[in-house]
Coordinates of C-alpha atoms in Angstrom, one line a residue:
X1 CA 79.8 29.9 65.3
X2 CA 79.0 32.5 62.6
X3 CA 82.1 32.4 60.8
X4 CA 83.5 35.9 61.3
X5 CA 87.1 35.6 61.1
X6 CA 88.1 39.2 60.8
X7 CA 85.9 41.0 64.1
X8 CA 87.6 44.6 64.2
X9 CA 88.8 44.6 60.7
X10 CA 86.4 47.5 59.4
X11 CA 86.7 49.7 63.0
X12 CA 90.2 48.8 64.0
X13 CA 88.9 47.8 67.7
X14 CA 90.2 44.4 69.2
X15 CA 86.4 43.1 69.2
X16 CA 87.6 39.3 68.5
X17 CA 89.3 39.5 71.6
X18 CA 86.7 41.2 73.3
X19 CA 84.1 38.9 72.1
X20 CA 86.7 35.7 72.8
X21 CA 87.1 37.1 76.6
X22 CA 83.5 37.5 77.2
X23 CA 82.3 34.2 75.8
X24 CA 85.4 32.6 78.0
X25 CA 84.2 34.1 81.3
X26 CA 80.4 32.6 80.7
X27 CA 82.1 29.0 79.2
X28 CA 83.8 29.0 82.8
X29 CA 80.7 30.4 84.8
X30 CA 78.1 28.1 83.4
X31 CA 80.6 24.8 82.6
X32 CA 82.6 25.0 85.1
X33 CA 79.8 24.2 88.2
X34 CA 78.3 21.8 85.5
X35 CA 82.2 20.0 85.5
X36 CA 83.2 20.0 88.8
X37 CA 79.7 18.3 89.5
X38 CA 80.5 15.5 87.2
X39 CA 83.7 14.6 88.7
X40 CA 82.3 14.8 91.9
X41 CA 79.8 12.0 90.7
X42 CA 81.4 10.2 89.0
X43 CA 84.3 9.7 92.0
X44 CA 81.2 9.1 94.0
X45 CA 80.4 6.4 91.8
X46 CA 83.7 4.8 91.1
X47 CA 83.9 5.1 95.6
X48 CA 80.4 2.9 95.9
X49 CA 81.7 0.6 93.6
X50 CA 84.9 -0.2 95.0
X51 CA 83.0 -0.8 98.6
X52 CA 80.5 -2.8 97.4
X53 CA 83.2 -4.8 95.9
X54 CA 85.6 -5.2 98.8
X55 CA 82.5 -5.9 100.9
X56 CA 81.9 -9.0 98.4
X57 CA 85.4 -10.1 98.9
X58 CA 84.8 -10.1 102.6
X59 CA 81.5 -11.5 102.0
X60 CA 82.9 -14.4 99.9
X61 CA 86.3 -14.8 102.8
X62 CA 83.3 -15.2 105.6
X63 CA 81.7 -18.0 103.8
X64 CA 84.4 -20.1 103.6
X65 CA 84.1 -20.3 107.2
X66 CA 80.7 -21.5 107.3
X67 CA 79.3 -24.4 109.2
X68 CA 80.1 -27.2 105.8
X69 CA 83.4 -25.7 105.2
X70 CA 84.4 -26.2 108.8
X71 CA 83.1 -29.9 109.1
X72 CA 85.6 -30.3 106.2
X73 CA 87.6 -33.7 106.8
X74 CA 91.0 -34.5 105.5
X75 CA 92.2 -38.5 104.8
X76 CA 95.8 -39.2 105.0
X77 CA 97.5 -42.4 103.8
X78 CA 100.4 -43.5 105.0
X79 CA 101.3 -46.2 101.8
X80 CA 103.2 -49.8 103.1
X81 CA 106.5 -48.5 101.0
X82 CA 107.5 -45.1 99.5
X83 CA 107.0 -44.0 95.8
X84 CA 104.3 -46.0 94.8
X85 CA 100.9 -45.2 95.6
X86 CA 98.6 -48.1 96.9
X87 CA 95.5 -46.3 98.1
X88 CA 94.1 -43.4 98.0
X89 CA 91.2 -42.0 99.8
X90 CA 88.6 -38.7 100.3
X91 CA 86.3 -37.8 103.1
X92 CA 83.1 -36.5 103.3
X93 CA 82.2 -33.8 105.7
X94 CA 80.3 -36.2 108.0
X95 CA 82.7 -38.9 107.8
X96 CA 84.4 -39.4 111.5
X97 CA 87.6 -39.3 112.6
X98 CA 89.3 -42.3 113.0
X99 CA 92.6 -44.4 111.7
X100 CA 91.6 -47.2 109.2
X101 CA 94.5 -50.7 108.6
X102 CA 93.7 -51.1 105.1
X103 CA 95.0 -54.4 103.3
X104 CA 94.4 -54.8 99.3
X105 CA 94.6 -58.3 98.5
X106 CA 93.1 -58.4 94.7
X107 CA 92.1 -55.1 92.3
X108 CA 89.2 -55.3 90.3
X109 CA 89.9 -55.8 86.5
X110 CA 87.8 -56.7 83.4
X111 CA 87.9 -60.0 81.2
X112 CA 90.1 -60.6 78.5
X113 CA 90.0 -62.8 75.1
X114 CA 92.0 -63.3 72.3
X115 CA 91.6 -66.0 68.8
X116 CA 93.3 -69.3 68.9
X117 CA 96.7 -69.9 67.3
X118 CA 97.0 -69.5 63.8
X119 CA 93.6 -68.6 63.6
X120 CA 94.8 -65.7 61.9
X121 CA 98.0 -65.2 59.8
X122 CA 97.9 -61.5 59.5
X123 CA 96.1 -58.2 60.2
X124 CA 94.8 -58.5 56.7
X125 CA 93.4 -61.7 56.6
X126 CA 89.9 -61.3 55.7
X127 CA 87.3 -62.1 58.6
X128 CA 84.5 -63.6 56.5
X129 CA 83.3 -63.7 53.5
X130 CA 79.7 -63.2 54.3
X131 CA 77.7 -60.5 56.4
X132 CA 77.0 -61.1 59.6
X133 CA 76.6 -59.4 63.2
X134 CA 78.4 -59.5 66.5
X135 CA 76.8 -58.6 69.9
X136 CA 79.7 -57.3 72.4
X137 CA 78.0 -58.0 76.1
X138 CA 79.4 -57.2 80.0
X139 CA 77.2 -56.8 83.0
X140 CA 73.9 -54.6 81.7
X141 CA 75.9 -53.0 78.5
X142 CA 75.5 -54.4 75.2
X143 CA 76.4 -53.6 71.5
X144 CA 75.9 -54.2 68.1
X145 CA 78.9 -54.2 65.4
X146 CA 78.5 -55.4 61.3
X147 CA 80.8 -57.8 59.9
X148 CA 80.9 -57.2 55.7
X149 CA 81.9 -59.6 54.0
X150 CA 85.6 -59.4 53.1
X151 CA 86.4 -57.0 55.8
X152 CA 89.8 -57.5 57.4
X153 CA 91.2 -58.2 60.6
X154 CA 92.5 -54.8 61.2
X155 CA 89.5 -52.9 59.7
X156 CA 87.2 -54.8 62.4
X157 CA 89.4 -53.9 65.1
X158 CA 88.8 -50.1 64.1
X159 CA 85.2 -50.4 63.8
X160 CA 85.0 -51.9 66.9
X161 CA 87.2 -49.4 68.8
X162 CA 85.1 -46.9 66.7
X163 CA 82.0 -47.7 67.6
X164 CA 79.5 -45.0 69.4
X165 CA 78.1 -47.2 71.4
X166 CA 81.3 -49.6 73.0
X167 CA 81.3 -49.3 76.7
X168 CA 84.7 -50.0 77.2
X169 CA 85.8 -53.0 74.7
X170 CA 89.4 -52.4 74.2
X171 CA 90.6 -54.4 70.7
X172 CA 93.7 -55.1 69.4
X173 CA 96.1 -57.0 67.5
X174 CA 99.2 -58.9 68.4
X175 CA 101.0 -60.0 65.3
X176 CA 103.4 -62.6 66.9
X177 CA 104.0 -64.7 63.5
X178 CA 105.6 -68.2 63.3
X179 CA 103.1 -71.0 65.1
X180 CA 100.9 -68.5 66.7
X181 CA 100.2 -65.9 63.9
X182 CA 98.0 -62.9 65.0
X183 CA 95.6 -62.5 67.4
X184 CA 92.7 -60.5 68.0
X185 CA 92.9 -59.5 71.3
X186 CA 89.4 -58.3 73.5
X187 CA 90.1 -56.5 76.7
X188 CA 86.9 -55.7 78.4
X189 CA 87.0 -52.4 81.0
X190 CA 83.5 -53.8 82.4
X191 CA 84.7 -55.4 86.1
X192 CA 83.5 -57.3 88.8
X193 CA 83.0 -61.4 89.3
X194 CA 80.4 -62.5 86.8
X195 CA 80.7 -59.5 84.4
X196 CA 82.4 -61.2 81.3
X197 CA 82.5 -60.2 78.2
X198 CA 80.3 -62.4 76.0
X199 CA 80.5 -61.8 72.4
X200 CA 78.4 -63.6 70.6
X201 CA 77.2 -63.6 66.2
X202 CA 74.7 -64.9 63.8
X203 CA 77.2 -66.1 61.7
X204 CA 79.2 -69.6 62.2
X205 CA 81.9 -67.8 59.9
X206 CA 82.7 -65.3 63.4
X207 CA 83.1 -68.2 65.3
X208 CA 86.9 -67.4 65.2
X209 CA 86.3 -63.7 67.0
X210 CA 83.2 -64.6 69.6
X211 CA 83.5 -65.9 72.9
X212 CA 80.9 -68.0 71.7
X213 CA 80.5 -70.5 68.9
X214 CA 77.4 -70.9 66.6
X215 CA 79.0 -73.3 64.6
X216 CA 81.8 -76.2 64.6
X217 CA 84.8 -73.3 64.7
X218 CA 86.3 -73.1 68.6
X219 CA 85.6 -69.9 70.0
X220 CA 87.8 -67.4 71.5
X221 CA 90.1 -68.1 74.3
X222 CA 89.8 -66.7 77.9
X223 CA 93.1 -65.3 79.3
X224 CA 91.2 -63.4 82.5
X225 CA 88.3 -63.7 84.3
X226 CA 86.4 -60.3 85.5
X227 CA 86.5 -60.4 89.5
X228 CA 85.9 -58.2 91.8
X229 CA 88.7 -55.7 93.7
X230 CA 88.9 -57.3 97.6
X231 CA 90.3 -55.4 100.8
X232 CA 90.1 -55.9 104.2
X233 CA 89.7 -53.1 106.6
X234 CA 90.8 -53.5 110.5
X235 CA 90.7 -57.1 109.3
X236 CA 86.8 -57.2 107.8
X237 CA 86.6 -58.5 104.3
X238 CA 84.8 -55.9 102.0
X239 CA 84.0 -56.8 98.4
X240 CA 83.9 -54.1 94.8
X241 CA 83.2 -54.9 91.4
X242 CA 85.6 -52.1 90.8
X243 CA 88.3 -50.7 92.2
X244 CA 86.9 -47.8 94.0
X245 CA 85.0 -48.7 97.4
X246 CA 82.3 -46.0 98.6
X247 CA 81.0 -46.1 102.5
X248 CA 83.3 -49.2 103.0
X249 CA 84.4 -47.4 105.9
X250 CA 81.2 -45.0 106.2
X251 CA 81.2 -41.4 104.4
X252 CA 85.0 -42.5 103.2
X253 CA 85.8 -43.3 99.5
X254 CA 88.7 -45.4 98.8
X255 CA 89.9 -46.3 95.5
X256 CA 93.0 -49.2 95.2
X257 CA 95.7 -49.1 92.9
X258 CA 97.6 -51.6 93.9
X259 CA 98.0 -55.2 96.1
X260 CA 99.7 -54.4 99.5
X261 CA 103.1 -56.2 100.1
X262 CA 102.1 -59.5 102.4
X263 CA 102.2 -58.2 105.9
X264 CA 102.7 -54.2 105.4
X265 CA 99.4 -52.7 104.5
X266 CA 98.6 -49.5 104.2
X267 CA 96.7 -46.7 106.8
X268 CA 94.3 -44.3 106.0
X269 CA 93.7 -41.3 109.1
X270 CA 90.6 -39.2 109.4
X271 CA 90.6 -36.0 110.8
X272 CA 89.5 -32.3 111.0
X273 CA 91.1 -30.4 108.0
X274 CA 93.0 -28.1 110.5
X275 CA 95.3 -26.9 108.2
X276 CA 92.4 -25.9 105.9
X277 CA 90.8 -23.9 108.7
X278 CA 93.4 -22.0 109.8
X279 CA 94.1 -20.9 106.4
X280 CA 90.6 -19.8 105.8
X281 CA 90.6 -17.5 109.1
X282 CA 93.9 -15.9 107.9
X283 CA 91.9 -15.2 104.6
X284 CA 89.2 -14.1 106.5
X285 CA 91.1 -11.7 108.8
X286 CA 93.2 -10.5 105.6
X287 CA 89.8 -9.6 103.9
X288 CA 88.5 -7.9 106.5
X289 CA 91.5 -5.9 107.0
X290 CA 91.8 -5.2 102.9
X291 CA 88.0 -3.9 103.6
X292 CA 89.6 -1.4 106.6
X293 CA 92.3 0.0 104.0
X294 CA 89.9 0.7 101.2
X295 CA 87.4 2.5 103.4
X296 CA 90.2 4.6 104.8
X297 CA 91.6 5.4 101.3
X298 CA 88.0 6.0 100.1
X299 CA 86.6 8.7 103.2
X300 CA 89.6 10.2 104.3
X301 CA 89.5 14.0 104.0
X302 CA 92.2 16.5 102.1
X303 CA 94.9 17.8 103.7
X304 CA 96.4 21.5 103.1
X305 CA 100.0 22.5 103.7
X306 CA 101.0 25.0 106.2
X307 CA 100.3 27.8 104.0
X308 CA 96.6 26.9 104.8
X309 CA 95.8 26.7 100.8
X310 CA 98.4 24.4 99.4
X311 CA 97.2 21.2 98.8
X312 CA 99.3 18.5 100.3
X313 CA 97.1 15.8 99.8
X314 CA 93.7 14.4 97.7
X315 CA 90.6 13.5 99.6
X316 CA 88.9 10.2 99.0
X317 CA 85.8 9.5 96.9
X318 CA 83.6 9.3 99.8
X319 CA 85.1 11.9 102.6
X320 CA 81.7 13.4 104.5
X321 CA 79.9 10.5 103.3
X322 CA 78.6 8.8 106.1
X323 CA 77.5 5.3 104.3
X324 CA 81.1 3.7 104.8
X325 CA 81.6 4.7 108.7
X326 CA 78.1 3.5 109.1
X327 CA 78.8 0.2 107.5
X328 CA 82.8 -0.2 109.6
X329 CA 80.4 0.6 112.9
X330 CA 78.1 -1.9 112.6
X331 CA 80.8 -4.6 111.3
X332 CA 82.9 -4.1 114.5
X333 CA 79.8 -4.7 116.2
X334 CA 79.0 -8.1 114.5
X335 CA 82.8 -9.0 115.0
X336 CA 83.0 -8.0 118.6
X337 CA 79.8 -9.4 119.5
X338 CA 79.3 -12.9 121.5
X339 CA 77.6 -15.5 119.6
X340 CA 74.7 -16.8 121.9
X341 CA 74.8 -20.9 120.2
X342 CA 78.3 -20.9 120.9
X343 CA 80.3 -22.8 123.6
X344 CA 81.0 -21.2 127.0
X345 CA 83.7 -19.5 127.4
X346 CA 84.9 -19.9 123.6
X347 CA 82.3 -17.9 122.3
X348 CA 84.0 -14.8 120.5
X349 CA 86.6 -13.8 117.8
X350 CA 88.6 -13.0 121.3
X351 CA 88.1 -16.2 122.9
X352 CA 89.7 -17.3 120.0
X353 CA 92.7 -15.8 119.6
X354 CA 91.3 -12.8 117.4
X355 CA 92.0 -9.6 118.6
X356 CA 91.6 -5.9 116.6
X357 CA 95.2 -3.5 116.9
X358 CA 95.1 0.3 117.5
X359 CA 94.3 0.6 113.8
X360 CA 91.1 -1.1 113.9
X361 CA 92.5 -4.3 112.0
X362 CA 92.3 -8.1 112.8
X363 CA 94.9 -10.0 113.7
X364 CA 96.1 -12.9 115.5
X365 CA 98.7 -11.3 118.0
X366 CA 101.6 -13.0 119.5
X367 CA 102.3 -10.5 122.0
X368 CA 101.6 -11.2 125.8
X369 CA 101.5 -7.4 127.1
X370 CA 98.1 -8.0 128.0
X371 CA 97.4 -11.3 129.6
X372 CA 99.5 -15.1 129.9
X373 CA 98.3 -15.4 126.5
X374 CA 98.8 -14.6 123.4
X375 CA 95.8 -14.3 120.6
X376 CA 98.3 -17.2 118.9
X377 CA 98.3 -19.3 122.0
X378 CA 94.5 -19.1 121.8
X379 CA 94.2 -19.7 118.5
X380 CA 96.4 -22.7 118.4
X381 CA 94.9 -24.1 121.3
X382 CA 91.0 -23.7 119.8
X383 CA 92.4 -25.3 116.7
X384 CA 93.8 -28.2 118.0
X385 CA 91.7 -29.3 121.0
X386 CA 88.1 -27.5 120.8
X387 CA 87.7 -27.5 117.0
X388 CA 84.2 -27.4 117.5
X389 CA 84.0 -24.2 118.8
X390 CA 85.5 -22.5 116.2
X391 CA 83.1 -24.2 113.6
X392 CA 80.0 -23.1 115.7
X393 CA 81.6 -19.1 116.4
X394 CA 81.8 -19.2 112.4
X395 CA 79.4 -21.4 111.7
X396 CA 76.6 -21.8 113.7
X397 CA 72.5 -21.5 113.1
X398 CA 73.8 -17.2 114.3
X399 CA 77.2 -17.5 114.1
X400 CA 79.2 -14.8 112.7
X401 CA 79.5 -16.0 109.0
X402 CA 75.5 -16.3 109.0
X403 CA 75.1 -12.5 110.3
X404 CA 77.7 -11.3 108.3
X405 CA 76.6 -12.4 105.5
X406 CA 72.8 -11.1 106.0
X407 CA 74.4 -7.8 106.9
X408 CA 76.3 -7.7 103.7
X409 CA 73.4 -8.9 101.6
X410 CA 72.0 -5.6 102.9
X411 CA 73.7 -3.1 101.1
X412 CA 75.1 -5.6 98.2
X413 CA 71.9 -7.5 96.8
X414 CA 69.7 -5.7 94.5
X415 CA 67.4 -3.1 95.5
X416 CA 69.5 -3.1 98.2
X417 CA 71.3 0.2 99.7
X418 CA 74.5 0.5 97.7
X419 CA 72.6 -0.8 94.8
X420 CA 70.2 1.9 95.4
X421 CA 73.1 4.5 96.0
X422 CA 74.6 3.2 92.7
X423 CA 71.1 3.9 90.6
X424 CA 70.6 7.4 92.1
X425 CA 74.5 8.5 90.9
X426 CA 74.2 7.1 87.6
X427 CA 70.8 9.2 87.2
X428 CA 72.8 12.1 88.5
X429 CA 75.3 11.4 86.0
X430 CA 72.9 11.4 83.1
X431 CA 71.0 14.7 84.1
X432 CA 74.5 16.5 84.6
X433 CA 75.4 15.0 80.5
X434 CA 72.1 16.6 79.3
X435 CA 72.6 19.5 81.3
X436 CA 76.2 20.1 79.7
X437 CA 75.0 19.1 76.8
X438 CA 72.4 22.3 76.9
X439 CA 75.1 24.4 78.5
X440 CA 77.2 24.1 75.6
X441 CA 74.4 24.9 72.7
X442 CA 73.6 27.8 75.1
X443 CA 77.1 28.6 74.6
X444 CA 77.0 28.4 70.9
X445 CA 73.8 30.5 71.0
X446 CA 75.5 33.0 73.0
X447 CA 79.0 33.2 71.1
X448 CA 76.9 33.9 67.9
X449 CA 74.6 36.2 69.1
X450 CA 77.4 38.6 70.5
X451 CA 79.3 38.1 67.1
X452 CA 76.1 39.4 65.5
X453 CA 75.7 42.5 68.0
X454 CA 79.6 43.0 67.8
X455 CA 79.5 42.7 63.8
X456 CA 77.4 45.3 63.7
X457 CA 78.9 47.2 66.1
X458 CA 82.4 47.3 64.0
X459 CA 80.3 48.3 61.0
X460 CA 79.1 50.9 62.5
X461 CA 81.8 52.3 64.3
X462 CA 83.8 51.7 60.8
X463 CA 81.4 53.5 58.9
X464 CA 81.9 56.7 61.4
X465 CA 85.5 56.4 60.9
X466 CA 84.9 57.2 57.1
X467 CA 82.3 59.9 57.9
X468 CA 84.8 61.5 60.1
X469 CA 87.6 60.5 57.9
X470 CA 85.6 62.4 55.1
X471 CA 84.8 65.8 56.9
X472 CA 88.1 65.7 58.1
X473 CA 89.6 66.3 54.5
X474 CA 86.6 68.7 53.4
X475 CA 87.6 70.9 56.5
X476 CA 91.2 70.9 55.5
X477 CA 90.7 72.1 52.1
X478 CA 88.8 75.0 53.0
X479 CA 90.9 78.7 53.1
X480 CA 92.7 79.3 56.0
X481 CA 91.4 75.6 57.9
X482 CA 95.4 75.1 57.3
X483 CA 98.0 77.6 59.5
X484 CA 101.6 78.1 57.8
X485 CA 103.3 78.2 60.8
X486 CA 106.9 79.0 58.9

């Protein structure tokens, strides 16, 4: 800008305004292309993004209903009474179906010590009055804690509980007074027959808090013995050094929490998650249908009222673009297709129970206009007695979940064709930047230059003004210029 605030002033002319107008009509000639062409990309943009996006969604929706999610097992217990749990159990995806009589007769548990009566009077009795050393032990797991000398009762049971390296020594004291006194207790988490815990010292003075004595002091006293947990399955002992047995009961997991009343135990039933499925597919369909909306949102053209020029309505970021409709075309075509691996006869989304309305959307119909039965009727009847041929429509080595998902990977991955499409706008966007960015000093230029040429146009035409203003008076003071017309 050049800073002339008063254009006109010296010639009376409305030059600002002049200037103002002209300067206007090029801001709106050059900018305005320059504008509407960065809108354009940029709703271009934000349109690719929000497709590659929902096409993830359905992407991600599809693989649920791959060939591992499918094989997905569920294990019900039936407990012997209500509100207390006994057993609980999980299947793996190869584990068969089958119904399992489970009995628990004995949980696993750990070994338990505590000091002799009166071996102690309080939690401050001192411990010994020497250094020494006790190794806690249980199964393969060891550890080391120091005894100083004139450390107490209560200050070993923190150091012990404290210690980095305890695998599952739980210690505490039980200050029950009179001809007992109080005892160091030593709960050991370690389970399974033959897994005791053996603490042992180097000092005859810990004699009191070992499980074994190196001196003439009596030990520690055992108040439970680590076993193992024991159930018996259809009547077959099985045997678990803790409570949790894996592949008992092959590619099953069951953990016991409880003993089983005598005569009522407990049943554990395998089966296809069906519930699981169905709920997937409904994701599925949903997603796919989501995908239908967005792509009709995103290419649908504008609409003008009557008048032929009003708008009624905005076009989508993508209308003309044929990326979208090619993508929709070739999905309909993977979903209506029939997958080759599959069983006879059960071998599409149709044969299934999944149909696509007038709209182009999925769904699972319960109308009978067209046939004896509905998509529902063939859905529920895939799902409860040919599960497998949903799992190899959807899952298979080419079912739809594998060719949907290559398809997808297509345009999604990088390098691939939305990515591509996604590169290329955001170039476009940064040339159209620069290019306003050189529109506007071009502006600048152009508003000073004609400030200049209009500057000294005003001086000019000012300076005539006074010339004329000048030989105006002259002429009037000369004899008989003037006329007395009275």
């Amino acid at each position: 800008m050049s800073g002339v605030n008063f254009l006109g002033s010296a010639s009376g002319l409305p030059l600002e305004e002049l200037v103002t107008t002209f300067v206007k009509a090029e801001r709106d000639v050059k900018l305005g292309r320059i504008n509407t062409q960065k809108k354009t990309l940029e709703a271009s943009l934000s349109g690719v993004s929000r497709l590659k996006s929902v096409l993830s969604a359905f992407q991600d929706a599809a693989k649920k209903l791959s060939g591992e999610s499918l094989n997905t097992r569920k294990a019900t217990v039936i407990q012997p009474t209500d509100n207390k749990t006994y057993i609980e159990a999980t299947a793996s995806n190869r584990s068969a179906a089958g119904s399992f009589d489970i009995k628990v007769n004995q949980l696993a548990s750990g070994s338990r010590f505590e000091t002799q009566d009166q071996a102690f009077s309080s939690a401050n009795d001192v411990v010994s009055t020497t250094n020494g050393k006790l190794t806690f032990t249980a199964g393969n797991k060891s550890f080391d804690v120091d005894v100083t000398a004139d450390m107490t009762l209560n200050e070993l049971r923190r150091k012990i509980n404290e210690n980095s390296g305890n695998f599952g020594v739980n210690v505490n004291i039980v200050n029950a007074g009179g001809s007992v006194g109080s005892k160091l207790v030593f709960t050991s988490d370690i389970s399974g027959d033959g897994n005791d815990l053996v603490v042992s010292n180097n000092n005859a003075e810990l004699d009191k808090i070992s499980t074994v004595a190196t001196g003439s002091d009596p030990a520690m006293v055992q108040k439970q013995v680590a076993q193992n947990a024991i159930i018996e399955v259809d009547g077959i002992t099985a045997t678990s050094s803790s409570n949790v047995f894996s592949n008992v009961v092959q590619d099953l997991d069951i953990t016991v929490k409880a003993v089983t009343p005598e005569g009522n135990n407990a049943t554990v039933d395998v089966a296809y998650d069906k519930e699981s499925v169905e709920t997937n597919v409904k994701a599925f369909i949903d997603s796919y249908n989501a995908l239908v909306d967005q792509v009709n949102a995103l290419t649908k053209f504008r609409t003008l009222g009557s008048d032929g020029k009003t708008v009624t309505s905005e076009g989508g970021a993508l209308a003309g673009d044929s990326l979208p409709r090619n993508i929709m075309t070739q999905l309909r075509g993977i979903l209506g297709s029939n997958v080759d691996t599959a069983d006879s006869g059960l071998s599409t989304l149709y044969s299934l129970g999944i149909t696509m309305d007038k709209n182009g959307k999925l769904e699972i119909s319960t109308s009978t206009e067209f046939g004896s039965e509905s998509g529902k009727m063939r859905f529920d009847k895939a799902l409860n007695e040919n599960f497998d041929s949903i799992a190899k429509v959807f899952g298979g080595n080419n079912g739809l979940v594998s060719q949907l998902d290559s398809f997808i990977s297509d345009f999604n991955k990088g390098g691939g064709i939305i990515d591509v499409r996604e590169k290329s706008l955001k170039k476009q966007i940064e040339d159209n930047t620069k290019a306003l960015d050189a529109a506007n000093r071009y502006m600048d230029n152009y508003e000073q230059t004609l400030r200049k040429q209009y500057v000294a146009l005003d001086s000019l035409l000012g300076g005539m003004q006074r010339t004329a203003s000048a030989v105006t008076s002259q002429l009037t003071n000369l004899p008989g210029f003037n006329t007395n017309k009275s």
